[in-house]
Every structure is written in C-alpha cells, then in structure tokens.
Amino acid sequence: VNIPALVIEECSDGPETWTSGFPSCIPMSSIMWGLVVGLTPLGAWAGSLFSGVVADRFGRKRILMINNAFFVAGALLSSTSTSIVQLGVGRFVSGIGCGVASNLVSTYNSEAATVRSRGFLGGFQQLMILFGLFLSQVVSIGLSAAPLWRVLFSISAGLAIFQTLVLFFVPESPKFLAKRGRMEESQAALQRLRAGMDISLEFEDLVAVLDTRAASAAIPPPTLWQVLSGKTEVDLRHLVFSVLFLMMSQQWSGAKGVMFYSTEILSSTFHLTTSEKQHIPSIAQLLTLGIGAIGAVAVIIGMNILDKAGRRTVLIVSSLSTSICAALIVIGSKLDLGPLVATAMYLFNLVFQSGVGFIPYLSASELLPYNVLGSISGLAASVNCLTLFIVSFTFPILDNALGPYLFTPFIATNFITFLFGVFLMPEAKGKPVSQVVAEYQGPVRVVARPFASLISARPQKQTTPTGKSHV
C-alpha cells in the first residue's frame, strides 16, 4: 500500500467518483490510514499464535496450503472494499496469512535443509521477502491510479492460488513425518529433497535425534513463566531477554516506517503539487522503488559478512549506522534538503537490512535449547508483530506531531540497540547451542566489556623503595 497510498487515502488522482458500485478512492485521515496499515501486522500476530500448534498436528505443507485461503479472502475484501472498515478487515485477514506463512516457512526450511545450508536459507528467506516487496512496488507503479489499485490488491489472490498448486509438488517435512511415525514417507520425502544423494546416514541421524527427544519427553517441558523467571534447571533469562529484545528492536528501528510511508514522506519532502502527485510515476514513487531494491542488495551483503564478522559485530555496526542515518533524515527534513533525505533513507534501509533486519530471525534457534524453543519463539513472534503494529499505527501520528523531527525517536531506539550489542549481545558465531547456553546462562547482565582491554593495557603506577611513584 506504500506507492498507491496517496491515491487511496487522499484521492490524489482526482475527486472521489463511483463506478459500478465501487469508489475511486477511500478518503480517510492519516490516523485512520495508520490503523489500516497496522492491521496487517496485527493479523500477523494473531496468525503466529496458532500456526505452530496446528502445523504440529496437521503438517507444515497442509497448513501452508490451507493458509492461502486467508490471502485469497484478504485480497478479495481489499480489492472490492467500499469503506474503511472493509479495507481494514481485508488487511487484517491477509495479515493472518502472513503470520502463519512466516512461521511455517521458517520451520519447514530449518527441517528440510542440510546442516550446512540452514544459515544460508535463513538469510535467503529474508532476501526473498524483500525481493517480493520490490516486485510488488514495481507492479504498483503501473497500477496505482484509480481504479487500478483494486487490480493491484487482487493480484495476491492469484498468487496464493498458484502457490497452492505448486505446493502439491513439494514434499512434506521429513522431520514432521518421522515424528508422526510415518517413517517410509519421511525417508521418501528426504530423498526427494536430496535427489541423487545417499541419505542413509542423514536419515539415521534424524531418527536417532527424534528417539532421544522422545525418551526425554517423559519430563514435561518448563512452563513459559518458569523460563522467564529463571526457575529452570539452567537459568536462561539472559538468552531469552536477548531473543525478545532483538525481535522488538527490529521493528522499533523505524525501518517499516520507511517501507510503508516513504511515498508520503518523500512527496512532502520534495513539496510535490497536486498535479505532480497525480502524475504516475511521481518522483516519490520512483525513489520508493529504489529503496525496496536496495534492501535486497543489503541482505546479500549481510549474508556474506555474518559468518565472517560474527552476529554481535554486525549488529553493532548496523544499529549505529541506522541511528546515524535517522539523524541525517532529521537534518535533511529540517533544512528542507530533499536529496539529503532521500539519500539518507536509501542508506538507512541498506545498513538496517544488512544486519538488524535479519539477525533477529536467527537468534532463537542459535541461542535457545530445543526444550524452550517453541514457547519462546512464539512469544518472540508475538512481540515482533505487536511492536510492528504499534509503529505502523503511530507513524502517521508522529509525523503530524513532530514534522521534520519524525525520525528523532528512531535515533534513540537504534542507539539503544547499539548499546545492547556492545554490552549485552551473546555471540553465537561458530558455537553449538549447548556452548552458548553454558557461556551466557544466568540473569540479564553485562556480558561484554569492550573497554576492558584498554583499561588493562593502561600503564600502572608503581612505587619505588624511596616512596616515589613512576610509570
């Protein structure tokens, strides 16, 4: 909804007219538009709450196929909307599909991938999300005018139907099938995923791991409250806090504000007239297209440096750089320098997506033991979606209240993420989960002292027998 936003909410393509029972636009205040935009992440939060439970019962593939019904229903509601309420409901329903798909695709990838390719697939999933956003923006350029934005919203229904058909040719997760005791089907599914390869050892390892977990299943897993309060055999409070903080900080960075509202921000920054806004594509829409493209490039950069530099180092550099870019956006807005604002927004998305944007998605599986992974992952997904809803809803309100200082709060939030990286961030590079847990178990505390080496290296005063000190 970024590129056609002004056409829908402000009727920038001309006065509201009705054709065949449908209005050319749905005029609303910026606050209502923020709510409509925010209903998608709120729906994603709702979808994330039940997706894991139903997928464990009915399978990853089957639920992904059924989940496409949410995308079809949401697309139909949005594309035929005649009121703010219907448009909002359509976005909420589509959001449910997004929440379910996001969780289950991550789960399927981790269960179907080889050990060597898991990290790559984690970054590749984020890359495909950004690539999809970029393609949607490309299509939006040609379908932003009234009433073509309705066609734009309906496209996702066709894509969902196509995805359902494609999933018929995708094997179910081998791990899910083995957990259900369907060993022959599990082995066949794994062989399809490893075409032409000998899977005997891998399948034996899969069965052995499941047998070990089944043997330990007699011991009930700790409750969520026990984990959060540190009343478990191993105190996981610092690691749990780290996962939850990372998932929250990803959304409070302001990046989604750039992705959702860049067209409106840039239209205001470049003082576009009504006629210039009606000219599609406008300069604001073209610049928005570039912001989406640079995000995909950034993920590729991050994927290549993450295992070399380490998660903590990449997070520190990314969050500090994002904070600096937010400051540049404020400076450019205050001085009315449109090119500076546009450049800073490009750099903002580049440095964010190369680190802060996708590291949180890796945190739970790298920092938490298996017996608490499900409960904390669900909580983390909820925190992530709710934070996104709050940011999406309040962004237009902050815009009206702060004007050129809109990104000032995000200077602070990204700097807080930087401080977390410097002092609290666990490093999981090249370590198994058991080693990470052993190193960082305990309450929330400072685990890294970046200036300790400098202090220890400072020359110390020594006292001579005569009582005089020297260095």
Short mmCIF file of C-alpha atoms in Angstrom, two decimals, residues 20-426:
data_model
loop_
_atom_site.label_atom_id
_atom_site.label_comp_id
_atom_site.label_asym_id
_atom_site.label_seq_id
_atom_site.Cartn_x
_atom_site.Cartn_y
_atom_site.Cartn_z
CA SER A 20 -20.12 0.11 -10.99
CA GLY A 21 -20.69 0.43 -7.25
CA PHE A 22 -17.03 1.00 -6.30
CA PRO A 23 -15.43 4.31 -5.25
CA SER A 24 -12.26 5.52 -6.95
CA CYS A 25 -10.70 6.16 -3.54
CA ILE A 26 -11.49 5.75 0.17
CA PRO A 27 -10.70 9.10 1.80
CA MET A 28 -9.58 8.96 5.41
CA SER A 29 -7.41 10.77 7.93
CA SER A 30 -3.74 9.91 8.37
CA ILE A 31 -4.56 8.33 11.73
CA MET A 32 -7.14 6.03 10.17
CA TRP A 33 -4.70 5.19 7.38
CA GLY A 34 -2.12 4.27 10.01
CA LEU A 35 -4.64 1.94 11.62
CA VAL A 36 -5.48 0.32 8.27
CA VAL A 37 -1.77 -0.20 7.56
CA GLY A 38 -1.17 -1.51 11.09
CA LEU A 39 -3.96 -4.09 10.90
CA THR A 40 -1.77 -6.34 8.72
CA PRO A 41 0.91 -6.86 11.40
CA LEU A 42 -1.87 -7.20 13.98
CA GLY A 43 -3.31 -10.00 11.88
CA ALA A 44 0.18 -11.50 11.59
CA TRP A 45 0.36 -11.53 15.38
CA ALA A 46 -2.93 -13.45 15.53
CA GLY A 47 -1.69 -15.91 12.90
CA SER A 48 1.58 -16.50 14.74
CA LEU A 49 -0.31 -17.53 17.89
CA PHE A 50 -1.93 -20.66 16.42
CA SER A 51 0.27 -21.55 13.44
CA GLY A 52 2.73 -23.73 15.36
CA VAL A 53 0.06 -25.76 17.14
CA VAL A 54 -1.96 -26.60 14.03
CA ALA A 55 1.18 -27.29 11.98
CA ASP A 56 2.42 -29.78 14.59
CA ARG A 57 -0.89 -31.60 14.31
CA PHE A 58 -1.68 -31.44 10.60
CA GLY A 59 1.70 -30.85 8.95
CA ARG A 60 3.63 -27.90 7.56
CA LYS A 61 2.68 -28.44 3.93
CA ARG A 62 -1.04 -28.95 4.54
CA ILE A 63 -1.38 -25.84 6.72
CA LEU A 64 0.59 -23.75 4.22
CA MET A 65 -1.87 -24.83 1.53
CA ILE A 66 -4.92 -24.10 3.68
CA ASN A 67 -3.38 -20.80 4.77
CA ASN A 68 -3.59 -19.48 1.21
CA ALA A 69 -7.33 -19.11 1.80
CA PHE A 70 -6.51 -16.15 4.08
CA PHE A 71 -4.57 -14.48 1.26
CA VAL A 72 -7.41 -15.04 -1.21
CA ALA A 73 -10.07 -13.77 1.20
CA GLY A 74 -7.97 -10.77 2.22
CA ALA A 75 -7.27 -9.86 -1.40
CA LEU A 76 -10.95 -10.07 -2.35
CA LEU A 77 -12.04 -7.97 0.63
CA SER A 78 -9.40 -5.31 -0.07
CA SER A 79 -9.89 -5.13 -3.82
CA THR A 80 -13.67 -4.79 -3.53
CA SER A 81 -13.64 -2.51 -0.49
CA THR A 82 -16.10 0.37 -0.43
CA SER A 83 -15.39 1.54 3.13
CA ILE A 84 -12.56 1.96 5.59
CA VAL A 85 -13.90 -0.93 7.67
CA GLN A 86 -13.89 -3.39 4.76
CA LEU A 87 -10.38 -2.35 3.71
CA GLY A 88 -9.16 -2.76 7.28
CA VAL A 89 -10.75 -6.21 7.64
CA GLY A 90 -9.19 -7.27 4.35
CA ARG A 91 -5.74 -6.25 5.52
CA PHE A 92 -6.24 -7.99 8.88
CA VAL A 93 -7.23 -11.24 7.17
CA SER A 94 -4.24 -11.00 4.83
CA GLY A 95 -2.09 -10.39 7.91
CA ILE A 96 -3.22 -13.68 9.44
CA GLY A 97 -1.92 -15.42 6.34
CA CYS A 98 1.37 -13.53 6.62
CA GLY A 99 1.84 -14.59 10.26
CA VAL A 100 1.15 -18.25 9.55
CA ALA A 101 3.31 -18.32 6.42
CA SER A 102 6.23 -16.52 8.06
CA ASN A 103 6.40 -19.02 10.94
CA LEU A 104 5.80 -22.18 8.93
CA VAL A 105 8.14 -21.37 6.05
CA SER A 106 10.92 -20.79 8.60
CA THR A 107 10.08 -24.08 10.30
CA TYR A 108 9.92 -26.01 7.02
CA ASN A 109 13.25 -24.58 5.84
CA SER A 110 15.02 -25.48 9.07
CA GLU A 111 13.62 -29.02 9.00
CA ALA A 112 14.25 -29.66 5.29
CA ALA A 113 17.68 -28.03 4.99
CA THR A 114 21.05 -29.66 5.47
CA VAL A 115 23.10 -28.56 8.47
CA ARG A 116 25.43 -26.59 6.21
CA SER A 117 22.64 -24.73 4.41
CA ARG A 118 20.47 -23.70 7.40
CA GLY A 119 22.16 -20.34 7.93
CA PHE A 120 22.03 -19.59 4.21
CA LEU A 121 18.32 -20.43 3.99
CA GLY A 122 17.61 -18.17 6.99
CA GLY A 123 19.08 -15.20 5.14
CA PHE A 124 17.67 -16.36 1.80
CA GLN A 125 14.14 -16.31 3.21
CA GLN A 126 14.55 -12.65 4.20
CA LEU A 127 16.06 -11.94 0.78
CA MET A 128 13.01 -13.43 -0.95
CA ILE A 129 10.67 -11.39 1.25
CA LEU A 130 12.44 -8.18 0.24
CA PHE A 131 12.59 -9.27 -3.39
CA GLY A 132 8.84 -9.87 -3.28
CA LEU A 133 8.31 -6.42 -1.77
CA PHE A 134 10.40 -4.90 -4.54
CA LEU A 135 8.42 -6.70 -7.26
CA SER A 136 5.16 -5.57 -5.69
CA GLN A 137 6.41 -1.99 -5.79
CA VAL A 138 7.36 -2.36 -9.46
CA VAL A 139 3.86 -3.60 -10.24
CA SER A 140 2.38 -0.82 -8.06
CA ILE A 141 3.93 1.84 -10.29
CA GLY A 142 1.65 0.81 -13.14
CA LEU A 143 -1.40 0.04 -11.01
CA SER A 144 -1.52 2.98 -8.59
CA ALA A 145 -4.07 5.12 -10.42
CA ALA A 146 -7.78 4.84 -9.66
CA PRO A 147 -9.36 2.35 -10.03
CA LEU A 148 -6.34 0.18 -10.94
CA TRP A 149 -5.26 -0.08 -7.31
CA ARG A 150 -8.08 -2.60 -6.93
CA VAL A 151 -6.43 -4.80 -9.55
CA LEU A 152 -3.19 -4.44 -7.60
CA PHE A 153 -4.83 -5.77 -4.43
CA SER A 154 -6.44 -8.67 -6.29
CA ILE A 155 -3.14 -9.98 -7.70
CA SER A 156 -2.22 -11.57 -4.37
CA ALA A 157 -5.27 -13.84 -4.67
CA GLY A 158 -3.95 -15.23 -7.95
CA LEU A 159 -0.50 -15.72 -6.45
CA ALA A 160 -1.99 -17.56 -3.48
CA ILE A 161 -3.89 -19.93 -5.78
CA PHE A 162 -0.71 -20.52 -7.80
CA GLN A 163 1.22 -21.24 -4.61
CA THR A 164 -1.40 -23.78 -3.55
CA LEU A 165 -0.96 -25.63 -6.85
CA VAL A 166 2.83 -25.59 -6.58
CA LEU A 167 2.71 -26.99 -3.03
CA PHE A 168 1.17 -30.18 -4.39
CA PHE A 169 4.64 -30.95 -5.82
CA VAL A 170 6.53 -30.09 -2.60
CA PRO A 171 7.25 -32.93 -0.14
CA GLU A 172 6.13 -32.70 3.47
CA SER A 173 8.79 -32.02 6.10
CA PRO A 174 10.70 -35.29 6.69
CA LYS A 175 11.07 -34.45 10.37
CA PHE A 176 7.32 -33.94 10.81
CA LEU A 177 6.56 -37.27 9.11
CA ALA A 178 9.11 -39.10 11.27
CA LYS A 179 7.69 -37.53 14.44
CA ARG A 180 4.29 -38.90 13.43
CA GLY A 181 5.77 -42.39 12.97
CA ARG A 182 5.44 -42.33 9.16
CA MET A 183 8.99 -43.48 8.56
CA GLU A 184 8.67 -44.69 4.98
CA GLU A 185 7.04 -41.42 3.92
CA SER A 186 9.69 -39.47 5.82
CA GLN A 187 12.51 -41.29 4.06
CA ALA A 188 10.85 -40.78 0.68
CA ALA A 189 10.38 -37.07 1.37
CA LEU A 190 14.02 -36.68 2.39
CA GLN A 191 15.14 -38.48 -0.75
CA ARG A 192 13.08 -36.09 -2.89
CA LEU A 193 14.80 -33.16 -1.19
CA ARG A 194 18.23 -34.79 -1.71
CA ALA A 195 17.71 -36.06 -5.25
CA GLY A 196 20.58 -38.28 -6.39
CA MET A 197 22.25 -38.35 -2.96
CA ASP A 198 22.74 -41.10 -0.40
CA ILE A 199 20.52 -40.16 2.56
CA SER A 200 21.03 -43.25 4.72
CA LEU A 201 23.30 -41.59 7.30
CA GLU A 202 21.26 -38.40 7.43
CA PHE A 203 18.03 -40.35 7.91
CA GLU A 204 19.62 -42.45 10.67
CA ASP A 205 20.71 -39.25 12.43
CA LEU A 206 17.20 -37.83 12.06
CA VAL A 207 15.63 -40.92 13.64
CA ALA A 208 18.26 -41.01 16.40
CA VAL A 209 17.61 -37.37 17.34
CA LEU A 210 13.86 -37.96 17.43
CA ASP A 211 14.33 -41.08 19.57
CA THR A 212 16.45 -39.09 22.03
CA ARG A 213 13.83 -36.36 22.23
CA ALA A 214 11.06 -38.93 22.65
CA ALA A 215 12.97 -40.52 25.56
CA SER A 216 13.26 -37.14 27.27
CA ALA A 217 9.63 -36.27 26.56
CA ALA A 218 8.61 -38.02 29.77
CA ILE A 219 9.99 -34.97 31.55
CA PRO A 220 7.48 -32.15 30.95
CA PRO A 221 8.99 -29.04 29.36
CA PRO A 222 9.20 -25.96 31.59
CA THR A 223 6.31 -23.53 31.50
CA LEU A 224 6.73 -20.12 29.95
CA TRP A 225 6.67 -18.48 33.39
CA GLN A 226 9.38 -20.82 34.68
CA VAL A 227 11.61 -19.90 31.74
CA LEU A 228 11.01 -16.15 32.10
CA SER A 229 11.58 -16.20 35.86
CA GLY A 230 14.75 -18.33 35.69
CA LYS A 231 13.19 -21.24 37.58
CA THR A 232 14.59 -23.88 35.25
CA GLU A 233 17.49 -26.30 35.58
CA VAL A 234 19.63 -23.86 33.58
CA ASP A 235 18.85 -20.17 34.02
CA LEU A 236 18.03 -18.87 30.52
CA ARG A 237 16.89 -15.36 31.42
CA HIS A 238 19.71 -13.51 29.65
CA LEU A 239 19.33 -15.53 26.46
CA VAL A 240 15.53 -15.19 26.46
CA PHE A 241 15.83 -11.45 27.04
CA SER A 242 18.26 -11.23 24.12
CA VAL A 243 15.88 -13.02 21.74
CA LEU A 244 12.90 -10.90 22.77
CA PHE A 245 14.90 -7.66 22.62
CA LEU A 246 16.23 -8.42 19.15
CA MET A 247 12.76 -9.20 17.80
CA MET A 248 11.39 -5.99 19.30
CA SER A 249 14.33 -3.82 18.19
CA GLN A 250 13.93 -4.99 14.60
CA GLN A 251 10.54 -3.29 14.45
CA TRP A 252 11.16 -0.23 16.61
CA SER A 253 14.03 0.77 14.33
CA GLY A 254 11.69 2.76 12.08
CA ALA A 255 12.56 0.68 9.01
CA LYS A 256 8.96 -0.35 8.45
CA GLY A 257 8.02 3.32 8.60
CA VAL A 258 10.36 3.87 5.66
CA MET A 259 8.93 0.87 3.81
CA PHE A 260 5.26 1.73 4.49
CA TYR A 261 5.28 5.53 4.29
CA SER A 262 8.24 6.56 2.12
CA THR A 263 5.98 7.75 -0.72
CA GLU A 264 4.14 10.16 1.57
CA ILE A 265 7.33 11.31 3.31
CA LEU A 266 9.15 11.99 0.05
CA SER A 267 6.12 13.69 -1.52
CA SER A 268 6.10 16.09 1.41
CA THR A 269 9.89 16.48 1.40
CA PHE A 270 10.01 17.42 -2.28
CA HIS A 271 6.86 19.60 -1.92
CA LEU A 272 5.04 17.83 -4.74
CA THR A 273 1.99 19.69 -6.01
CA THR A 274 -1.36 18.01 -6.57
CA SER A 275 -0.69 17.74 -10.30
CA GLU A 276 2.75 16.24 -9.64
CA LYS A 277 1.22 13.65 -7.30
CA GLN A 278 -1.34 12.79 -9.98
CA HIS A 279 1.47 12.16 -12.46
CA ILE A 280 2.31 8.47 -12.10
CA PRO A 281 5.04 7.56 -11.51
CA SER A 282 5.92 10.57 -9.39
CA ILE A 283 9.47 11.21 -8.19
CA ALA A 284 8.43 9.99 -4.72
CA GLN A 285 7.16 6.69 -6.14
CA LEU A 286 10.31 6.15 -8.18
CA LEU A 287 12.51 6.82 -5.16
CA THR A 288 10.40 4.39 -3.13
CA LEU A 289 11.06 1.77 -5.78
CA GLY A 290 14.80 2.22 -5.30
CA ILE A 291 14.50 1.90 -1.52
CA GLY A 292 12.91 -1.51 -1.99
CA ALA A 293 15.63 -2.63 -4.40
CA ILE A 294 18.49 -1.62 -2.12
CA GLY A 295 17.02 -3.68 0.72
CA ALA A 296 17.50 -6.89 -1.26
CA VAL A 297 21.11 -5.92 -2.04
CA ALA A 298 21.71 -5.26 1.67
CA VAL A 299 20.60 -8.76 2.71
CA ILE A 300 23.04 -10.30 0.23
CA ILE A 301 25.82 -8.20 1.79
CA GLY A 302 24.77 -9.25 5.29
CA MET A 303 24.64 -12.93 4.37
CA ASN A 304 28.23 -12.76 3.14
CA ILE A 305 29.71 -10.98 6.18
CA LEU A 306 27.68 -12.50 9.02
CA ASP A 307 29.69 -15.70 9.47
CA LYS A 308 32.98 -13.85 8.99
CA ALA A 309 32.47 -10.92 11.34
CA GLY A 310 30.05 -12.51 13.81
CA ARG A 311 26.48 -11.64 14.80
CA ARG A 312 27.43 -9.20 17.53
CA THR A 313 29.84 -7.15 15.40
CA VAL A 314 27.38 -6.92 12.50
CA LEU A 315 24.56 -5.87 14.86
CA ILE A 316 26.73 -3.16 16.46
CA VAL A 317 27.79 -1.65 13.13
CA SER A 318 24.30 -1.96 11.61
CA SER A 319 22.40 -0.40 14.53
CA LEU A 320 24.84 2.50 14.98
CA SER A 321 24.78 3.22 11.25
CA THR A 322 20.98 3.10 11.24
CA SER A 323 20.89 5.62 14.10
CA ILE A 324 23.22 7.94 12.20
CA CYS A 325 21.08 7.67 9.05
CA ALA A 326 17.97 8.53 11.09
CA ALA A 327 19.79 11.65 12.29
CA LEU A 328 20.62 12.57 8.69
CA ILE A 329 16.94 12.23 7.73
CA VAL A 330 16.05 14.66 10.53
CA ILE A 331 18.75 17.12 9.45
CA GLY A 332 17.67 16.93 5.81
CA SER A 333 14.00 17.39 6.73
CA LYS A 334 14.73 20.36 9.00
CA LEU A 335 16.94 22.07 6.39
CA ASP A 336 14.45 21.19 3.63
CA LEU A 337 17.08 19.28 1.65
CA GLY A 338 15.11 16.69 -0.32
CA PRO A 339 18.14 14.97 -1.88
CA LEU A 340 19.73 14.52 1.57
CA VAL A 341 16.52 12.98 2.96
CA ALA A 342 16.23 10.59 0.00
CA THR A 343 19.91 9.59 0.23
CA ALA A 344 19.68 9.05 3.99
CA MET A 345 16.58 6.86 3.54
CA TYR A 346 18.45 4.74 1.00
CA LEU A 347 21.40 4.36 3.37
CA PHE A 348 19.01 3.71 6.28
CA ASN A 349 17.47 0.71 4.52
CA LEU A 350 20.88 -0.50 3.33
CA VAL A 351 22.55 -0.61 6.76
CA PHE A 352 19.39 -1.85 8.51
CA GLN A 353 18.71 -4.78 6.19
CA SER A 354 22.36 -5.88 6.24
CA GLY A 355 22.25 -6.57 9.98
CA VAL A 356 19.42 -5.53 12.31
CA GLY A 357 16.90 -6.57 9.68
CA PHE A 358 17.58 -10.31 9.65
CA ILE A 359 19.80 -11.20 12.65
CA PRO A 360 16.74 -11.40 14.97
CA TYR A 361 15.27 -14.20 12.83
CA LEU A 362 18.36 -16.32 13.54
CA SER A 363 18.55 -15.57 17.27
CA ALA A 364 16.07 -18.04 18.75
CA SER A 365 17.45 -21.16 17.03
CA GLU A 366 21.06 -20.13 17.79
CA LEU A 367 20.64 -19.07 21.43
CA LEU A 368 17.94 -21.30 22.95
CA PRO A 369 17.85 -25.04 23.73
CA TYR A 370 15.22 -27.14 21.98
CA ASN A 371 13.02 -27.71 25.06
CA VAL A 372 12.10 -24.00 25.28
CA LEU A 373 12.46 -23.05 21.62
CA GLY A 374 8.79 -23.45 20.72
CA SER A 375 7.35 -21.37 23.57
CA ILE A 376 9.91 -18.56 23.35
CA SER A 377 9.78 -18.45 19.54
CA GLY A 378 6.01 -17.96 19.74
CA LEU A 379 6.41 -15.22 22.33
CA ALA A 380 9.14 -13.55 20.27
CA ALA A 381 6.97 -13.61 17.14
CA SER A 382 4.14 -12.00 19.12
CA VAL A 383 6.44 -9.27 20.45
CA ASN A 384 7.72 -8.65 16.92
CA CYS A 385 4.25 -8.35 15.36
CA LEU A 386 2.79 -6.21 18.16
CA THR A 387 5.74 -3.82 18.00
CA LEU A 388 5.26 -3.55 14.23
CA PHE A 389 1.57 -2.80 14.74
CA ILE A 390 2.37 -0.03 17.23
CA VAL A 391 4.99 1.52 14.94
CA SER A 392 2.76 1.28 11.85
CA PHE A 393 -0.22 2.82 13.65
CA THR A 394 1.67 5.61 15.41
CA PHE A 395 3.93 6.59 12.50
CA PRO A 396 1.39 8.99 10.88
CA ILE A 397 0.56 10.39 14.33
CA LEU A 398 4.25 11.07 14.99
CA ASP A 399 4.53 12.61 11.53
CA ASN A 400 1.77 15.11 12.35
CA ALA A 401 3.18 15.83 15.81
CA LEU A 402 6.91 16.02 15.07
CA GLY A 403 7.04 17.19 11.45
CA PRO A 404 10.69 17.34 10.34
CA TYR A 405 11.73 15.65 13.60
CA LEU A 406 9.78 12.49 12.74
CA PHE A 407 12.83 10.21 12.90
CA THR A 408 14.16 11.60 16.19
CA PRO A 409 12.65 8.74 18.27
CA PHE A 410 14.33 6.24 15.95
CA ILE A 411 17.73 7.85 16.54
CA ALA A 412 17.24 6.88 20.17
CA THR A 413 15.77 3.40 19.62
CA ASN A 414 18.55 2.37 17.24
CA PHE A 415 21.18 3.72 19.62
CA ILE A 416 19.66 1.59 22.40
CA THR A 417 20.05 -1.41 20.08
CA PHE A 418 23.67 -0.38 19.55
CA LEU A 419 24.25 -0.31 23.35
CA PHE A 420 22.62 -3.74 23.64
CA GLY A 421 25.03 -5.07 21.02
CA VAL A 422 28.04 -3.58 22.76
CA PHE A 423 27.28 -4.75 26.30
CA LEU A 424 24.62 -7.49 26.29
CA MET A 425 24.57 -9.33 22.94
CA PRO A 426 25.59 -13.02 23.14
#
